[in-house]
Amino acid sequence: MGHPFPIREIARQAGLSEATVDRVLNGRGGVRESTAREVRQAIADLDRQRTQVRLVGRTFMVDIVMQAPERFTTAIRAALEAELPSLRPAVLRSRFHFRETGPAGELVRTLDRIARRGSQGVILKAPDVPEVTAAVGRLEAAGVPVVTLVTDLPASARRAYVGIDDRAAGATAAYLMDQWLGERPGNILTSLSSGFFRNEEEREMGFRSAMRARHPERTLVEIAEGQGLDATQYDLVRAALERDPDIRAVYSIGGGNIATLRAFDDLGRDCAVFVAHDLDHDNTRLLREHRLSAVLHHDLRQDVREACHTVMRAHDALPPAGPTLPSAIQVVTPYNMPPQAAV
C-alpha cells in the first residue's frame, strides 16, 4: 500500500493505533477488513488534504459525522476540502464518518468513540432524537465542541447551528408552488427523507402553513422515511400516485428526486411543478434537463467555513463573534445556476 505519509499521521487520521496501522500496511494478520478499509480511507483523505498536512501552524483535527445520502456527503466533503486553504495559517484536518441510514445507536457509538479518543471539534448532521442529543452532551463535557450543520439539535449542548432558516425555506417553496400552479386544480406531494430530521420537519411546517394561507382547498399528500434513497423513494412515490390520481406537483424536502420523477414517468403522469432542495449532482442534472422547476440552495462552502470558524473560536483561535445568522436561501432555476454547480 504505497503512500508518502508517516504511520503516526495515518493513525491520527484514522483514529487507530500506530501498531494497528503498521499491521495493515505490512499485510500482517489479526486485522478486520473494516479496519483495513479505515486505513485506506485515511490515506486517501490525507492525500486530498496534502497541502494542509504540509503547512506549519496550529492544527485542528475535526470529525465530520453525517447521516445523509452519498450525493450530499460527497458535496459536503468537496465543500470542506475546497475551503481548507482559506483557513490558513491554521491547519484543519478532517476525519469523515458518513452513513446513508441506520439505527441511531450506531451514530451514538461513533460520537462516543470520538469523545473517548479526542477531537478538536465535531461537525454533525444527525436525526433529532434523545440519544443523539445525549451523545452531544457527552462530547461537550469531554471538551469537544459540536456544531450542527444543515439540520439542528436545538435541545442539545451544541455550540451553534449553521444552515438556512428552514421554515422560511418551506414558505418560499409554497410561494413558488402557488405562483406556478395558480388556480389549476391538483394536489401536492410533499416528500421527507425522515420525520426525525429537524430541518425537514421545519420545512414541511413552513410549506404547509403558507399553502394553507394561500390555497386552503389544495390537498397536501405526505410521504416519509424514504431516507432520500432512490431505491426506497420510488416505491413510496409510486404508491402515493396510485392512491391519488390528482397529484400533479411535488415539494421534495428530503431528496430522491430521480426516483420520484421515474415513478411519474412509469405511470404516465405529468409533474407540473417540482421544487427541490440542494444543488447536488443529481439535482444539478435534473435542473439542466428542466425536470425540476427550481432548487432552493444554500452555499455549502460558506456553511462549512462558518462551522470550522465556530470550532476554532471554541479554542480561542479566532476572536469571538455574534450569533450565527441563517444562511441565505437561493432560488436556482435552469437559467441562473451558479458557476460552481456540480457537473
Short mmCIF file of C-alpha atoms in Angstrom, two decimals:
data_model
loop_
_atom_site.label_atom_id
_atom_site.label_comp_id
_atom_site.label_asym_id
_atom_site.label_seq_id
_atom_site.Cartn_x
_atom_site.Cartn_y
_atom_site.Cartn_z
CA MET A 1 0.00 0.00 0.00
CA GLY A 2 2.17 2.85 -1.31
CA HIS A 3 1.90 6.26 0.39
CA PRO A 4 4.14 9.18 1.39
CA PHE A 5 2.76 9.66 4.94
CA PRO A 6 4.25 8.71 8.31
CA ILE A 7 2.46 5.96 10.20
CA ARG A 8 1.66 8.37 13.05
CA GLU A 9 -0.17 10.70 10.62
CA ILE A 10 -2.20 7.83 9.17
CA ALA A 11 -3.02 6.59 12.67
CA ARG A 12 -4.17 10.04 13.73
CA GLN A 13 -6.30 10.45 10.62
CA ALA A 14 -7.89 7.02 11.02
CA GLY A 15 -8.30 7.25 14.80
CA LEU A 16 -6.38 3.97 15.22
CA SER A 17 -3.21 2.96 17.00
CA GLU A 18 0.14 3.11 15.17
CA ALA A 19 0.56 -0.63 15.76
CA THR A 20 -2.74 -1.39 14.01
CA VAL A 21 -1.86 0.83 11.06
CA ASP A 22 1.57 -0.84 10.83
CA ARG A 23 -0.07 -4.29 10.69
CA VAL A 24 -2.38 -3.17 7.88
CA LEU A 25 0.36 -1.51 5.84
CA ASN A 26 2.63 -4.53 6.09
CA GLY A 27 -0.08 -7.12 5.45
CA ARG A 28 0.20 -8.86 8.80
CA GLY A 29 -2.77 -10.78 10.17
CA GLY A 30 -5.14 -10.08 13.02
CA VAL A 31 -6.85 -7.04 11.46
CA ARG A 32 -10.50 -6.90 10.36
CA GLU A 33 -11.26 -5.90 6.79
CA SER A 34 -13.29 -2.94 8.10
CA THR A 35 -10.17 -1.70 9.92
CA ALA A 36 -8.09 -2.09 6.75
CA ARG A 37 -10.71 -0.01 4.90
CA GLU A 38 -10.39 2.71 7.54
CA VAL A 39 -6.63 2.82 6.96
CA ARG A 40 -7.06 3.01 3.18
CA GLN A 41 -9.64 5.77 3.60
CA ALA A 42 -7.30 7.69 5.94
CA ILE A 43 -4.54 7.58 3.32
CA ALA A 44 -6.97 8.80 0.66
CA ASP A 45 -8.11 11.64 2.92
CA LEU A 46 -4.53 12.61 3.70
CA ASP A 47 -3.72 12.65 0.01
CA ARG A 48 -6.61 15.04 -0.70
CA GLN A 49 -5.55 17.19 2.27
CA ARG A 50 -1.87 17.01 1.34
CA THR A 51 -1.47 20.81 1.20
CA GLN A 52 -2.81 21.17 4.73
CA VAL A 53 -0.66 18.34 6.09
CA ARG A 54 2.50 20.19 4.99
CA LEU A 55 1.53 23.56 6.44
CA VAL A 56 3.11 24.87 9.61
CA GLY A 57 0.54 26.26 12.02
CA ARG A 58 -1.93 25.39 14.71
CA THR A 59 -3.63 22.12 13.75
CA PHE A 60 -7.29 21.29 14.34
CA MET A 61 -8.45 17.72 13.83
CA VAL A 62 -12.20 17.87 13.18
CA ASP A 63 -14.60 14.95 12.79
CA ILE A 64 -17.42 15.26 10.23
CA VAL A 65 -20.29 12.97 11.25
CA MET A 66 -23.29 12.75 8.93
CA GLN A 67 -26.29 10.62 8.15
CA ALA A 68 -27.26 11.55 4.60
CA PRO A 69 -27.36 10.11 1.07
CA GLU A 70 -23.99 9.76 -0.62
CA ARG A 71 -24.75 12.54 -3.11
CA PHE A 72 -24.99 15.00 -0.19
CA THR A 73 -21.98 13.79 1.81
CA THR A 74 -19.92 13.92 -1.39
CA ALA A 75 -20.92 17.58 -1.79
CA ILE A 76 -20.01 18.29 1.85
CA ARG A 77 -16.61 16.63 1.50
CA ALA A 78 -15.88 18.66 -1.64
CA ALA A 79 -17.03 21.90 0.01
CA LEU A 80 -14.83 21.33 3.06
CA GLU A 81 -11.74 20.40 1.10
CA ALA A 82 -12.21 23.43 -1.16
CA GLU A 83 -12.31 25.69 1.91
CA LEU A 84 -9.20 24.32 3.62
CA PRO A 85 -6.77 26.84 2.05
CA SER A 86 -8.95 29.75 3.25
CA LEU A 87 -8.35 28.72 6.88
CA ARG A 88 -4.60 29.41 6.78
CA PRO A 89 -2.42 29.87 8.74
CA ALA A 90 -4.42 27.41 10.82
CA VAL A 91 -4.32 23.81 9.63
CA LEU A 92 -7.62 21.94 9.65
CA ARG A 93 -7.56 18.20 9.17
CA SER A 94 -10.77 16.22 8.84
CA ARG A 95 -11.95 12.69 9.51
CA PHE A 96 -15.18 11.63 7.85
CA HIS A 97 -17.86 9.37 9.35
CA PHE A 98 -20.61 9.08 6.75
CA ARG A 99 -23.58 6.73 6.54
CA GLU A 100 -26.77 6.81 4.50
CA THR A 101 -29.09 5.24 7.05
CA GLY A 102 -29.13 3.02 10.11
CA PRO A 103 -30.23 2.94 13.75
CA ALA A 104 -29.45 5.90 15.99
CA GLY A 105 -27.42 3.62 18.27
CA GLU A 106 -24.69 3.25 15.64
CA LEU A 107 -24.42 7.01 15.29
CA VAL A 108 -24.22 7.37 19.06
CA ARG A 109 -21.40 4.82 19.22
CA THR A 110 -19.47 6.84 16.63
CA LEU A 111 -19.90 10.03 18.65
CA ASP A 112 -18.89 8.29 21.88
CA ARG A 113 -15.73 6.88 20.23
CA ILE A 114 -14.79 10.41 19.18
CA ALA A 115 -15.38 11.65 22.74
CA ARG A 116 -13.06 8.94 24.12
CA ARG A 117 -10.18 9.39 21.68
CA GLY A 118 -10.43 13.17 21.45
CA SER A 119 -11.04 15.71 18.72
CA GLN A 120 -10.87 19.48 18.30
CA GLY A 121 -14.46 19.53 17.10
CA VAL A 122 -17.39 17.67 15.54
CA ILE A 123 -19.50 18.94 12.65
CA LEU A 124 -22.73 16.97 12.84
CA LYS A 125 -25.76 16.19 10.68
CA ALA A 126 -27.95 13.77 12.61
CA PRO A 127 -31.58 12.98 13.44
CA ASP A 128 -33.08 14.90 16.34
CA VAL A 129 -33.59 12.04 18.79
CA PRO A 130 -32.87 11.94 22.56
CA GLU A 131 -29.95 9.51 22.36
CA VAL A 132 -28.08 11.70 19.86
CA THR A 133 -28.79 14.79 21.95
CA ALA A 134 -27.31 12.99 24.98
CA ALA A 135 -24.21 11.97 22.98
CA VAL A 136 -23.64 15.61 22.01
CA GLY A 137 -23.74 16.47 25.70
CA ARG A 138 -21.05 13.88 26.40
CA LEU A 139 -18.86 15.30 23.63
CA GLU A 140 -19.17 18.83 25.02
CA ALA A 141 -18.45 17.54 28.54
CA ALA A 142 -15.28 15.94 27.15
CA GLY A 143 -14.20 19.30 25.74
CA VAL A 144 -15.16 18.58 22.13
CA PRO A 145 -17.23 21.44 20.64
CA VAL A 146 -20.10 20.36 18.39
CA VAL A 147 -21.57 22.36 15.50
CA THR A 148 -24.76 21.14 13.84
CA LEU A 149 -24.82 21.59 10.08
CA VAL A 150 -27.91 21.74 7.81
CA THR A 151 -30.20 20.29 10.48
CA ASP A 152 -30.24 21.31 14.12
CA LEU A 153 -30.43 19.63 17.52
CA PRO A 154 -31.85 22.62 19.42
CA ALA A 155 -32.21 20.82 22.76
CA SER A 156 -28.57 19.68 22.74
CA ALA A 157 -25.44 21.33 24.14
CA ARG A 158 -24.10 22.09 20.63
CA ARG A 159 -22.20 25.38 20.20
CA ALA A 160 -24.06 26.61 17.11
CA TYR A 161 -26.27 25.64 14.21
CA VAL A 162 -25.11 26.52 10.70
CA GLY A 163 -27.68 26.41 7.90
CA ILE A 164 -30.78 28.07 6.49
CA ASP A 165 -33.99 29.13 8.20
CA ASP A 166 -35.91 26.01 7.23
CA ARG A 167 -39.39 27.39 7.95
CA ALA A 168 -38.63 30.30 5.63
CA ALA A 169 -37.38 27.82 3.02
CA GLY A 170 -40.62 25.85 3.22
CA ALA A 171 -42.68 29.03 2.91
CA THR A 172 -40.57 30.05 -0.10
CA ALA A 173 -41.31 26.71 -1.75
CA ALA A 174 -45.03 27.25 -1.12
CA TYR A 175 -44.85 30.72 -2.68
CA LEU A 176 -43.17 29.35 -5.82
CA MET A 177 -45.61 26.46 -6.00
CA ASP A 178 -48.57 28.82 -5.72
CA GLN A 179 -47.21 31.12 -8.42
CA TRP A 180 -46.66 28.30 -10.91
CA LEU A 181 -49.76 26.24 -10.20
CA GLY A 182 -52.02 29.27 -9.99
CA GLU A 183 -55.69 28.35 -9.98
CA ARG A 184 -55.18 25.00 -11.68
CA PRO A 185 -56.57 22.11 -9.63
CA GLY A 186 -54.29 19.43 -8.26
CA ASN A 187 -52.78 18.03 -5.10
CA ILE A 188 -49.16 18.38 -3.99
CA LEU A 189 -46.89 15.55 -2.90
CA THR A 190 -44.55 16.52 -0.04
CA SER A 191 -41.65 14.13 0.39
CA LEU A 192 -39.46 13.85 3.51
CA SER A 193 -36.48 11.54 3.88
CA SER A 194 -37.30 11.07 7.59
CA GLY A 195 -39.51 12.65 10.19
CA PHE A 196 -36.58 12.66 12.65
CA PHE A 197 -34.56 15.40 10.92
CA ARG A 198 -35.41 18.79 12.39
CA ASN A 199 -34.69 20.69 9.15
CA GLU A 200 -37.17 18.61 7.17
CA GLU A 201 -39.86 18.95 9.82
CA GLU A 202 -39.38 22.74 9.84
CA ARG A 203 -39.54 22.94 6.04
CA GLU A 204 -42.74 20.92 5.97
CA MET A 205 -44.33 23.14 8.61
CA GLY A 206 -43.36 26.31 6.74
CA PHE A 207 -44.68 24.91 3.48
CA ARG A 208 -47.94 23.67 4.96
CA SER A 209 -48.63 26.94 6.78
CA ALA A 210 -48.01 29.09 3.71
CA MET A 211 -50.04 26.82 1.42
CA ARG A 212 -52.93 26.76 3.88
CA ALA A 213 -52.98 30.57 3.89
CA ARG A 214 -52.90 30.79 0.07
CA HIS A 215 -54.91 27.75 -1.06
CA PRO A 216 -56.61 26.00 1.87
CA GLU A 217 -58.55 23.79 -0.54
CA ARG A 218 -55.42 22.22 -2.02
CA THR A 219 -54.57 18.79 -0.55
CA LEU A 220 -51.02 18.02 0.57
CA VAL A 221 -50.09 14.32 0.38
CA GLU A 222 -47.12 13.47 2.62
CA ILE A 223 -44.70 10.57 2.27
CA ALA A 224 -41.71 9.96 4.55
CA GLU A 225 -38.96 7.55 5.59
CA GLY A 226 -37.54 7.03 2.08
CA GLN A 227 -34.20 8.23 3.55
CA GLY A 228 -33.63 10.22 0.35
CA LEU A 229 -32.53 6.99 -1.36
CA ASP A 230 -33.79 6.18 -4.85
CA ALA A 231 -34.47 2.52 -4.10
CA THR A 232 -36.96 3.24 -1.30
CA GLN A 233 -38.24 6.56 -2.64
CA TYR A 234 -39.57 5.05 -5.89
CA ASP A 235 -41.93 2.64 -4.12
CA LEU A 236 -43.27 5.34 -1.79
CA VAL A 237 -43.94 7.80 -4.62
CA ARG A 238 -45.49 5.22 -6.91
CA ALA A 239 -47.85 4.03 -4.19
CA ALA A 240 -48.89 7.63 -3.44
CA LEU A 241 -49.56 8.34 -7.12
CA GLU A 242 -51.61 5.17 -7.49
CA ARG A 243 -53.71 6.12 -4.46
CA ASP A 244 -54.25 9.73 -5.55
CA PRO A 245 -54.82 10.48 -9.26
CA ASP A 246 -54.94 14.23 -8.52
CA ILE A 247 -51.27 14.68 -7.51
CA ARG A 248 -49.68 16.99 -10.06
CA ALA A 249 -46.84 18.74 -8.17
CA VAL A 250 -44.01 17.84 -5.79
CA TYR A 251 -42.20 19.61 -2.99
CA SER A 252 -39.18 17.40 -2.34
CA ILE A 253 -37.89 18.14 1.14
CA GLY A 254 -35.61 15.13 1.54
CA GLY A 255 -34.34 14.16 -1.92
CA GLY A 256 -34.57 11.00 -4.02
CA ASN A 257 -35.75 13.11 -6.95
CA ILE A 258 -34.59 10.84 -9.77
CA ALA A 259 -36.75 8.06 -8.34
CA THR A 260 -39.68 10.43 -7.83
CA LEU A 261 -39.65 11.50 -11.47
CA ARG A 262 -39.25 7.91 -12.63
CA ALA A 263 -42.42 6.96 -10.74
CA PHE A 264 -44.32 9.77 -12.51
CA ASP A 265 -42.92 8.63 -15.87
CA ASP A 266 -43.70 4.96 -15.32
CA LEU A 267 -47.32 5.77 -14.54
CA GLY A 268 -47.63 8.20 -17.47
CA ARG A 269 -48.29 11.08 -15.07
CA ASP A 270 -47.25 14.70 -15.56
CA CYS A 271 -45.48 16.64 -12.80
CA ALA A 272 -46.42 20.26 -13.47
CA VAL A 273 -44.24 21.83 -10.74
CA PHE A 274 -41.29 20.31 -8.88
CA VAL A 275 -39.43 22.25 -6.19
CA ALA A 276 -36.42 20.59 -4.53
CA HIS A 277 -33.51 21.38 -2.19
CA ASP A 278 -29.71 21.48 -2.71
CA LEU A 279 -27.62 21.63 -5.86
CA ASP A 280 -26.08 18.19 -5.54
CA HIS A 281 -25.04 16.20 -8.60
CA ASP A 282 -28.49 14.69 -9.20
CA ASN A 283 -30.42 17.94 -8.83
CA THR A 284 -27.97 19.85 -10.99
CA ARG A 285 -28.53 17.43 -13.84
CA LEU A 286 -32.30 17.39 -13.38
CA LEU A 287 -32.38 21.18 -13.33
CA ARG A 288 -30.34 21.42 -16.52
CA GLU A 289 -32.76 18.97 -18.15
CA HIS A 290 -35.71 21.14 -16.98
CA ARG A 291 -37.12 18.24 -14.95
CA LEU A 292 -37.08 20.43 -11.82
CA SER A 293 -38.80 23.82 -11.69
CA ALA A 294 -36.46 25.27 -9.05
CA VAL A 295 -33.96 24.25 -6.41
CA LEU A 296 -33.70 26.01 -3.03
CA HIS A 297 -29.97 26.14 -2.45
CA HIS A 298 -27.50 27.50 0.07
CA ASP A 299 -23.74 27.90 -0.25
CA LEU A 300 -22.27 24.77 1.32
CA ARG A 301 -18.75 26.18 1.20
CA GLN A 302 -19.83 29.20 3.20
CA ASP A 303 -21.67 26.97 5.68
CA VAL A 304 -18.69 24.66 6.12
CA ARG A 305 -16.35 27.62 6.54
CA GLU A 306 -18.59 29.08 9.26
CA ALA A 307 -18.76 25.69 11.01
CA CYS A 308 -14.95 25.46 11.01
CA HIS A 309 -14.64 29.02 12.31
CA THR A 310 -17.03 28.14 15.15
CA VAL A 311 -14.80 25.22 16.14
CA MET A 312 -11.73 27.46 16.01
CA ARG A 313 -13.45 30.11 18.16
CA ALA A 314 -14.20 27.43 20.74
CA HIS A 315 -10.41 27.02 21.08
CA ASP A 316 -9.78 30.80 21.17
CA ALA A 317 -8.04 30.64 17.79
CA LEU A 318 -10.36 33.36 16.42
CA PRO A 319 -11.92 36.36 18.16
CA PRO A 320 -15.48 35.97 19.47
CA ALA A 321 -18.33 36.70 17.08
CA GLY A 322 -22.05 37.35 17.43
CA PRO A 323 -24.76 34.73 16.95
CA THR A 324 -24.58 32.71 13.74
CA LEU A 325 -27.09 34.09 11.23
CA PRO A 326 -29.08 31.81 8.91
CA SER A 327 -27.55 31.13 5.51
CA ALA A 328 -29.06 32.88 2.51
CA ILE A 329 -31.67 30.89 0.59
CA GLN A 330 -31.03 30.96 -3.15
CA VAL A 331 -33.80 30.17 -5.64
CA VAL A 332 -31.99 28.47 -8.53
CA THR A 333 -33.64 27.83 -11.90
CA PRO A 334 -32.14 26.36 -15.09
CA TYR A 335 -31.21 29.92 -16.07
CA ASN A 336 -29.27 31.19 -13.05
CA MET A 337 -27.22 28.19 -11.94
CA PRO A 338 -24.04 29.18 -10.10
CA PRO A 339 -20.77 28.51 -11.97
CA GLN A 340 -19.57 26.07 -9.30
CA ALA A 341 -22.64 23.83 -9.66
CA ALA A 342 -21.76 20.12 -9.80
CA VAL A 343 -21.16 18.67 -13.25
#
